[in-house]
Short mmCIF file of C-alpha atoms in Angstrom, two decimals:
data_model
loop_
_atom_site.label_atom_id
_atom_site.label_comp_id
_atom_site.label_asym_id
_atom_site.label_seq_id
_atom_site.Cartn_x
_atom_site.Cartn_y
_atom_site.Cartn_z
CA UNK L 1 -146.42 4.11 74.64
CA UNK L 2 -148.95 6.10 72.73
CA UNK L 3 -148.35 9.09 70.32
CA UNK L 4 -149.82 11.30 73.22
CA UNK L 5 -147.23 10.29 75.67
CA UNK L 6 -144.37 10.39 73.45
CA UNK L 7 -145.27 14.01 72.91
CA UNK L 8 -145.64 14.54 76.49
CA UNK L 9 -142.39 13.25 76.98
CA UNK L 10 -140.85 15.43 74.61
CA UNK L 11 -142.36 18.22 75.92
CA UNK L 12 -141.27 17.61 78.80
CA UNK L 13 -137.60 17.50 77.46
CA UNK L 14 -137.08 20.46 75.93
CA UNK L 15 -138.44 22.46 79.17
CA UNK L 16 -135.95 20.59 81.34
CA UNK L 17 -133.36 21.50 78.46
CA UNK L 18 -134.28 25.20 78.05
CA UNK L 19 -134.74 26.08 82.02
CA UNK L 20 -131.08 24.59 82.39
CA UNK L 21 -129.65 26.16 79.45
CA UNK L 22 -130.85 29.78 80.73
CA UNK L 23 -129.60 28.89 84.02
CA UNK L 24 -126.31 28.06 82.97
CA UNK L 25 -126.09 31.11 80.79
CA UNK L 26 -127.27 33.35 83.60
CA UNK L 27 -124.54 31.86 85.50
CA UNK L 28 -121.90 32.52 82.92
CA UNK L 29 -122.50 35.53 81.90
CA UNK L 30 -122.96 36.62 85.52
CA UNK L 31 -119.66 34.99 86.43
CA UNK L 32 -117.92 36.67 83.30
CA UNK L 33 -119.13 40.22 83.75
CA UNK L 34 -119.76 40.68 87.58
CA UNK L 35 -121.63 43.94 88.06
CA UNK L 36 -119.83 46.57 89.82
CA UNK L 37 -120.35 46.93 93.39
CA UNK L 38 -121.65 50.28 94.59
CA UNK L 39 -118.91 51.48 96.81
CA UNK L 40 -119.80 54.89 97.35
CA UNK L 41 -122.16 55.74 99.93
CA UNK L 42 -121.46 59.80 100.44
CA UNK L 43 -118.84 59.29 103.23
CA UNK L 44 -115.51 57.82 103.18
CA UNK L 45 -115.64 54.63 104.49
CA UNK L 46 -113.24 55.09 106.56
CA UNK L 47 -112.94 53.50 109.53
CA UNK L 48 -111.47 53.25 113.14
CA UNK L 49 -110.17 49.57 113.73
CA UNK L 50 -107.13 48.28 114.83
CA UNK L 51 -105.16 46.13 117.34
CA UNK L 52 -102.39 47.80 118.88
CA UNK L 53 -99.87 48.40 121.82
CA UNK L 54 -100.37 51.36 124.17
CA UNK L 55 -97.27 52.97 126.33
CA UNK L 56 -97.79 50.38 129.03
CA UNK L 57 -97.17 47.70 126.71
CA UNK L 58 -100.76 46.51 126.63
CA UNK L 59 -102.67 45.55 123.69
CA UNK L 60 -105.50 47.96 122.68
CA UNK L 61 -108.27 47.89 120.16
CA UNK L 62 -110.67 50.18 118.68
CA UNK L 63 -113.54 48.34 121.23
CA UNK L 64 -111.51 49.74 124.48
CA UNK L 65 -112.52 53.09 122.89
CA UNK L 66 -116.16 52.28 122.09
CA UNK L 67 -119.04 54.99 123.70
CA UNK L 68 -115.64 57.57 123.00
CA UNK L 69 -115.67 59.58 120.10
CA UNK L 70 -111.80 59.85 118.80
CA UNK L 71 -109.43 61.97 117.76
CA UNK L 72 -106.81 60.17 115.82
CA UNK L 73 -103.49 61.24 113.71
CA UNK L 74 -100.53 59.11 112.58
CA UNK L 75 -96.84 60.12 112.40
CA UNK L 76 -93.50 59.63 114.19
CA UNK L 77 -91.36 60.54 117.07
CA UNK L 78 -88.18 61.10 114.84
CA UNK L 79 -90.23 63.45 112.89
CA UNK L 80 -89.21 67.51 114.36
CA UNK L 81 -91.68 69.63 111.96
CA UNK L 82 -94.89 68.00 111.08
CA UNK L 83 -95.70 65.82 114.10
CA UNK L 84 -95.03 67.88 116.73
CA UNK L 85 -96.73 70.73 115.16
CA UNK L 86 -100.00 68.85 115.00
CA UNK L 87 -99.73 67.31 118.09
CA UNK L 88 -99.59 70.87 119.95
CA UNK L 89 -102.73 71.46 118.01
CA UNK L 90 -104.34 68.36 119.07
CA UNK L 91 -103.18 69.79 122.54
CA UNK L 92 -104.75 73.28 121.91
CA UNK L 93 -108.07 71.26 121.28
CA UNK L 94 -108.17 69.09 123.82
CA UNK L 95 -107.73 72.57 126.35
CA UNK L 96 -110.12 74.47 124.07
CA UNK L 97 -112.33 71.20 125.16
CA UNK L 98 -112.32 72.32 128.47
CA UNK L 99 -114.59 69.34 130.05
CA UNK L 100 -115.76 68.15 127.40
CA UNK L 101 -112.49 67.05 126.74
CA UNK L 102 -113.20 63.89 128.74
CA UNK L 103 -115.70 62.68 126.28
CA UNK L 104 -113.25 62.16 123.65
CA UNK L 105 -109.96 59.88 123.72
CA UNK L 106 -106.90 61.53 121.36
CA UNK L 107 -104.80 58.80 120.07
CA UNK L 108 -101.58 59.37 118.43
CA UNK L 109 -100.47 56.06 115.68
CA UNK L 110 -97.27 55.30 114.72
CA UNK L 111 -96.09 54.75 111.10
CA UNK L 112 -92.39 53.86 112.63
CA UNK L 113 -92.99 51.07 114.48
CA UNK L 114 -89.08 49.74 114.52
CA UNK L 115 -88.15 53.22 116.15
CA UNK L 116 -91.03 53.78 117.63
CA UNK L 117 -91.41 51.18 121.13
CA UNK L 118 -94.26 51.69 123.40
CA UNK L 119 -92.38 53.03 126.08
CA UNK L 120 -90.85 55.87 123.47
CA UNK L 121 -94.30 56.60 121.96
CA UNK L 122 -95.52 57.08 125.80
CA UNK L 123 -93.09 59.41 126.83
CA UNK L 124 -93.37 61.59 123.46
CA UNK L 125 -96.65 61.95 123.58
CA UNK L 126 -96.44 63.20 127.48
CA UNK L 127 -94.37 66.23 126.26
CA UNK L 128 -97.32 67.52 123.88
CA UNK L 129 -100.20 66.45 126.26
CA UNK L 130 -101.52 64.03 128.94
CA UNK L 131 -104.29 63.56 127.43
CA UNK L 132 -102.93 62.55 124.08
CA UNK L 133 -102.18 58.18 124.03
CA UNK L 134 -99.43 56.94 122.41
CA UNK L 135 -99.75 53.59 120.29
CA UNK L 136 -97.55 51.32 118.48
CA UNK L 137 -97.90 47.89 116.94
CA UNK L 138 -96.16 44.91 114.52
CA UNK L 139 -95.67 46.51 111.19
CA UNK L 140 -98.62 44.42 110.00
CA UNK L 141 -100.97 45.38 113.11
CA UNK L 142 -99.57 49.41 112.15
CA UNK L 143 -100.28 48.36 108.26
CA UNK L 144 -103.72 47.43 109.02
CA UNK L 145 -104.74 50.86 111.49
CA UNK L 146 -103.38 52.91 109.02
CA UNK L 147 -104.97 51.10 105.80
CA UNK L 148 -108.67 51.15 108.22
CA UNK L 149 -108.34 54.65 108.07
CA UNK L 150 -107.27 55.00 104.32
CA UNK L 151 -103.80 56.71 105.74
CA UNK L 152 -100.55 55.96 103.57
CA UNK L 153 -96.91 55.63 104.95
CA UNK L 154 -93.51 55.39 103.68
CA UNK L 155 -89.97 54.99 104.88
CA UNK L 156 -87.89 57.06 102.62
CA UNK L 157 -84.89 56.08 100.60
CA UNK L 158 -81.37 57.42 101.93
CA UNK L 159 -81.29 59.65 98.54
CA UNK L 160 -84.16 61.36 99.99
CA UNK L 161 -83.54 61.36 103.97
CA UNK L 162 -81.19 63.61 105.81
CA UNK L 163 -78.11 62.02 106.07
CA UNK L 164 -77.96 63.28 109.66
CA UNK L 165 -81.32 61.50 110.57
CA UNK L 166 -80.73 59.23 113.54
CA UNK L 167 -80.67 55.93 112.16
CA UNK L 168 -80.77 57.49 108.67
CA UNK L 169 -84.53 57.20 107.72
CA UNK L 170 -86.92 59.52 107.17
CA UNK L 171 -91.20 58.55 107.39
CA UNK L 172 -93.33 60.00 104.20
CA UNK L 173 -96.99 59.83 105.40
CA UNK L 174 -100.89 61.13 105.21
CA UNK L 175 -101.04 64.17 107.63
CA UNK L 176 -104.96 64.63 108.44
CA UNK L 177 -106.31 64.49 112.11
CA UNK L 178 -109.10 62.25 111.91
CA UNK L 179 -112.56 63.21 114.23
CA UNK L 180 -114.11 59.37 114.66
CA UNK L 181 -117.66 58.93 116.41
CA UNK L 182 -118.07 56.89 119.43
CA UNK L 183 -118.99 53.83 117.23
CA UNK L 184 -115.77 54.17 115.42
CA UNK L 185 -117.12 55.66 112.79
CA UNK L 186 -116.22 58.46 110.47
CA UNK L 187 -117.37 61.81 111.03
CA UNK L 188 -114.91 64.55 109.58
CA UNK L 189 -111.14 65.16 108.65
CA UNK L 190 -108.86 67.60 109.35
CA UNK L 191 -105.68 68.77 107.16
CA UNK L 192 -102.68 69.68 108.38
CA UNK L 193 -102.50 73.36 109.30
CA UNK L 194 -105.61 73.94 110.35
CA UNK L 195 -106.37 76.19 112.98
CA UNK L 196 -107.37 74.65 116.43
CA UNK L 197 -110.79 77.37 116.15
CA UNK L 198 -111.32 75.48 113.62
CA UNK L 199 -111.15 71.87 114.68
CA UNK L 200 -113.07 73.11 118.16
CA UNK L 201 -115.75 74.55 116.22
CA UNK L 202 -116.39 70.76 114.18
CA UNK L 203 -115.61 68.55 117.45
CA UNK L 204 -118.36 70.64 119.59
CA UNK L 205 -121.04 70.35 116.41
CA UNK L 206 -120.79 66.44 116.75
CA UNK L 207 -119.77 65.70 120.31
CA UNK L 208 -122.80 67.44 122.80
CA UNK D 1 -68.09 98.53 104.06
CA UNK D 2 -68.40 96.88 107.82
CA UNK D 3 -68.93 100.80 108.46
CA UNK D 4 -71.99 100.75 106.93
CA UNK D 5 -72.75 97.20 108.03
CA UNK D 6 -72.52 98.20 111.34
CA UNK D 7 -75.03 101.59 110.92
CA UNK D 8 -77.86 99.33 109.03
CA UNK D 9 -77.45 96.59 112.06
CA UNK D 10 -77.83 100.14 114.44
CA UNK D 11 -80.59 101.90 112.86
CA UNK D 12 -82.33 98.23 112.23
CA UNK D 13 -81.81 97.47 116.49
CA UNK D 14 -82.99 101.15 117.22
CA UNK D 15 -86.41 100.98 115.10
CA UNK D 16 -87.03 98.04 116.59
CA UNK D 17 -86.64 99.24 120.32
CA UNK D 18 -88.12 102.64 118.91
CA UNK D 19 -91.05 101.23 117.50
CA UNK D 20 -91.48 98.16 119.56
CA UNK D 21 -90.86 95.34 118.01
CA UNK D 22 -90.56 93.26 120.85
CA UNK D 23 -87.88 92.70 123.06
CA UNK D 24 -84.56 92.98 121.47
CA UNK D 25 -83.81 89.67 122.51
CA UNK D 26 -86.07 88.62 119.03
CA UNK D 27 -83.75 90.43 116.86
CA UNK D 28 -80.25 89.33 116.29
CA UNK D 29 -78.33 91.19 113.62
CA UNK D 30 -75.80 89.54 112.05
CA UNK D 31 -72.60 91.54 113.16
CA UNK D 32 -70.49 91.87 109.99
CA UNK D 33 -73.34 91.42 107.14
CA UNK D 34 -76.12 92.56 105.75
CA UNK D 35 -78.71 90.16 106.87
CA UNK D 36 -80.69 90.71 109.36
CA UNK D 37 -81.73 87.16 111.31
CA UNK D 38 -84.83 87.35 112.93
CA UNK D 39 -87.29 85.80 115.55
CA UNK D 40 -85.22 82.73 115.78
CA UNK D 41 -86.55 79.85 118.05
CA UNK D 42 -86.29 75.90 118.32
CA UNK D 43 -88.70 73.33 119.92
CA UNK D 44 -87.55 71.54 123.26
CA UNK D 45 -86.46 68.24 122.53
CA UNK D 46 -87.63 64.99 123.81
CA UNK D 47 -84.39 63.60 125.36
CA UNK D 48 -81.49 63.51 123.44
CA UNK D 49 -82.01 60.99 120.50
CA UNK D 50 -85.34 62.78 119.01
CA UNK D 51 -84.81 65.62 116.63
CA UNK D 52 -85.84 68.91 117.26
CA UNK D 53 -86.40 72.13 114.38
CA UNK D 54 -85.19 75.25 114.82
CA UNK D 55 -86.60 77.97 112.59
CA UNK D 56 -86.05 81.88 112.23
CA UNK D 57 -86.18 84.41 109.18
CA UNK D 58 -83.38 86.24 107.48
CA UNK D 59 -84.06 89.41 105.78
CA UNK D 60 -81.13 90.52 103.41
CA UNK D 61 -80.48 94.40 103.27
CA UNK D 62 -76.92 93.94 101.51
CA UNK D 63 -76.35 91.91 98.27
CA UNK D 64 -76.80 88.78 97.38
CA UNK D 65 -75.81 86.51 99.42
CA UNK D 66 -76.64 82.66 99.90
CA UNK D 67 -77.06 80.42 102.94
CA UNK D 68 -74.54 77.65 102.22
CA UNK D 69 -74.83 75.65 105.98
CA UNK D 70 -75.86 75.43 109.50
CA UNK D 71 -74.33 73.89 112.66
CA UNK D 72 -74.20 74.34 116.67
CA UNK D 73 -72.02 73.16 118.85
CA UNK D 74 -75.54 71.84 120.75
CA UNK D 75 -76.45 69.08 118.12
CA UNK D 76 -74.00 66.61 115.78
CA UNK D 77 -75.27 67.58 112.61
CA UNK D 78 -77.53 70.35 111.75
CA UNK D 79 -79.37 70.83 108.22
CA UNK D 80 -81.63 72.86 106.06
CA UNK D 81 -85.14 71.01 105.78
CA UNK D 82 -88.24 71.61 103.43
CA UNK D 83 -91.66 69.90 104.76
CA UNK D 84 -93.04 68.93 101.17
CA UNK D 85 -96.48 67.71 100.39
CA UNK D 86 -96.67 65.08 97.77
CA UNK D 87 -99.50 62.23 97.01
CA UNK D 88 -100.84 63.46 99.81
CA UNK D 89 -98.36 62.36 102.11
CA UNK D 90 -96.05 64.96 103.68
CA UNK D 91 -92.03 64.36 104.27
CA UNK D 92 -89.05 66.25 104.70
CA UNK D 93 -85.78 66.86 101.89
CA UNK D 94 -82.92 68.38 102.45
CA UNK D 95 -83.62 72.08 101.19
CA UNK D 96 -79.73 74.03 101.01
CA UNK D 97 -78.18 76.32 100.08
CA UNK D 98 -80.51 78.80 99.63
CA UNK D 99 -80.24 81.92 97.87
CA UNK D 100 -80.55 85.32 99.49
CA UNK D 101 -81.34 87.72 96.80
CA UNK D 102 -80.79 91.04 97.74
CA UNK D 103 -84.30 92.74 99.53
CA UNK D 104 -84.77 89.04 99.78
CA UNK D 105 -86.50 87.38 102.98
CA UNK D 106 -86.58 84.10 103.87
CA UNK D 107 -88.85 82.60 106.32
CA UNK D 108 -88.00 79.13 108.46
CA UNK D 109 -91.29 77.88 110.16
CA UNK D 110 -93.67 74.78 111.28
CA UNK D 111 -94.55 72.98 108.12
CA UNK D 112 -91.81 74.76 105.56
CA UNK D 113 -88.43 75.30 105.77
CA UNK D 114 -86.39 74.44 109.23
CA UNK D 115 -83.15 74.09 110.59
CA UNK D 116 -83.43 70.51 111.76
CA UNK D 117 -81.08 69.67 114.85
CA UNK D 118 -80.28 65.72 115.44
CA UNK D 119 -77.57 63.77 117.30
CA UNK D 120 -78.34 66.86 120.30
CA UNK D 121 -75.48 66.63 122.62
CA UNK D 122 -77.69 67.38 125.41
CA UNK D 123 -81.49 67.78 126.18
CA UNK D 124 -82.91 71.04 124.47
CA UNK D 125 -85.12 72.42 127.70
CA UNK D 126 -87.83 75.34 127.25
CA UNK D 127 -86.30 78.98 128.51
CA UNK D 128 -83.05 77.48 127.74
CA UNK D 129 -80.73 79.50 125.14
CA UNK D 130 -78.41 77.82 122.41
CA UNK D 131 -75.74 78.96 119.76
CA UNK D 132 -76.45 78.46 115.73
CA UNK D 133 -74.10 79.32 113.73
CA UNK D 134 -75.33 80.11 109.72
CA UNK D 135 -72.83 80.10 107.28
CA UNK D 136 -72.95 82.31 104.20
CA UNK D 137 -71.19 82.68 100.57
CA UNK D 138 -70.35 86.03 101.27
CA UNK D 139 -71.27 87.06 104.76
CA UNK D 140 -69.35 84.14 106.43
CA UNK D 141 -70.17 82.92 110.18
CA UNK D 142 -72.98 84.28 111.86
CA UNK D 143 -73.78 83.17 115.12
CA UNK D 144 -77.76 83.65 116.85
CA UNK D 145 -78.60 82.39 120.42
CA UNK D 146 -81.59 80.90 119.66
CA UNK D 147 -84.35 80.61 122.66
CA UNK D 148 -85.84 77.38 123.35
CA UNK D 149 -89.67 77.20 123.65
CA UNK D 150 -92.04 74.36 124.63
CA UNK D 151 -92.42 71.03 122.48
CA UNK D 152 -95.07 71.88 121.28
CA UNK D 153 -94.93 75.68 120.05
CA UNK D 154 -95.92 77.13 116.96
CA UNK D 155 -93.89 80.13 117.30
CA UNK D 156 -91.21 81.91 118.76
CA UNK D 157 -91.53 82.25 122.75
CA UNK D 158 -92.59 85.89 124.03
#
């Protein structure tokens, strides 16, 4: 073997050496400091999709509801204020609609599921509006819908639920009506007390 | 003293016929005090085992006073409620007794304060009428018939 090659050789070494050194450090340092993940992208990403139970007892998803856009809030039956206040909004809309009204699909969630049974969410929602579907789930298939559309629930200790409650709980939980596109994506939010006008005027800028 | 309870409750029921206020049906007076209830109204209730809310306003002419309780013979219990907004999530404590200060006014409606009605004894069914009884530190018993509107209402029925 010849000076020359010996060289060569060694040359060839410390490349090999080098190229996986910086490699490895790349990885390392990569691995110890992961770069942030750009989250935001200007809207929520919130989203409608879920696996649920309708009043018949059937099992629904957000793709039964695809080429619809939605109209979707979640609450209780045993609640008497909040609920049943938005849900005669929801039915003010959906007659402010007039025929458009068929476009959408206005689903009402459960964040009860124990109390809440298919057959009771049915016949609650029937007293507000015809139009207005009832669903229910598992806890975990109510825990996912909810957490796809960023909306938080809570069953209240006794300390804080009226004693007289039937079954003594009372529901904490995120009170915006959310206006979904007919992908199931988001398109606006509503808060609690706003005016139907209002929520007509929004619906009838996005759904033509 | 019930004298001049009686003359407020007359002049109060005669301004509102005189200057139409609505129907007189939407103005009870509390017979021996100083508070006027007003506008009362509950939602119908889905069956028997749902809740319902009742809400109304009370305007105190007299002095003091404090509303210490609720009941009707209509639902099991009955009971002061507050619709709170916290980490963005919205939920209901119990909000009594509440104190009347004199000229004061309190108002019971969708998303605040209401009289919430569980354990019903029977169905709560719109254009039906029901008894609530509001119990006072000073003024005592004070009965309303309270008019029953739709599920769904946002205020009291015309």
């Amino acid at each position: 073997m010849g000076r020359l090659q010996a060289i060569r050789i060694g040359l060839w070494l410390i490349t090999g050496i080098a190229l996986v050194s910086v490699t490895l450090a790349y990885f390392l340092l990569a691995g110890g400091n992961p770069r942030p993940k750009v989250m935001r992208t200007g809207t929520p990403t919130i989203a409608a999709k879920f696996s649920l139970i309708d009043g018949n007892g059937n099992p629904v998803s957000e793709k039964d509801y695809r080429g619809r856009p939605l109209l979707v809030f979640f609450g209780y039956t045993n609640c008497p204020d909040v609920c049943p206040t938005t849900l005669s909004t929801i039915a003010e809309v959906i007659d402010g609609l007039g025929k458009k009204a068929e476009k959408l699909r206005y689903l009402f969630i459960t964040i009860d599921p124990a109390r809440d049974g298919p057959k009771t969410m049915a016949k609650y929602t029937a007293a507000f509006h015809s139009k207005i579907i009832g669903l229910t789930g598992t806890p975990a298939q109510i825990r996912s819908a909810a957490s796809s559309f960023r909306v938080s629930y809570k069953k209240l200790k006794a300390k804080n639920t009226a004693k007289s409650n039937e079954k003594g709980y009372d529901m904490a939980h995120s009170t915006a009506i959310y206006l979904m596109d007919s992908e199931g994506k988001y398109l606006a939010h509503f808060s609690y007390g706003d005016a139907p006008g209002k929520i007509l005027e929004v619906i009838r800028k996005h759904v033509k | 003293m019930i004298g001049s309870t009686r003359l407020i409750g007359l002049i109060a029921m005669a301004g509102a016929l005189v200057f139409g206020a609505g129907p007189i049906s939407r103005l009870a007076v509390a017979e021996d005090g100083e508070i006027m209830i007003e506008a009362p109204w509950a939602r119908a209730s889905i069956g028997t085992k749902r809740p319902t809310a009742a809400y109304l306003t009370l305007v105190n002419l007299g002095a003091a006073d404090r509303l210490v309780g609720v009941g009707s013979p209509i639902a099991a219990h009955a009971s002061i409620h507050r619709t709170v907004r916290k980490g963005g999530m919205m939920s209901m404590v119990p909000a009594g007794p509440l104190d009347l200060p004199a000229g004061g006014r309190i108002e019971f409606k969708p998303g605040g304060l209401h009289i919430m009605l569980t354990g019903l004894r029977k169905p709560l069914v719109k254009g039906a009428r029901f008894t609530l009884t509001l119990r006072f530190a000073r003024g005592g018993n004070q009965q309303v018939s309270v008019p029953v509107a739709s599920p769904g209402a946002r205020k009291p029925p015309q």
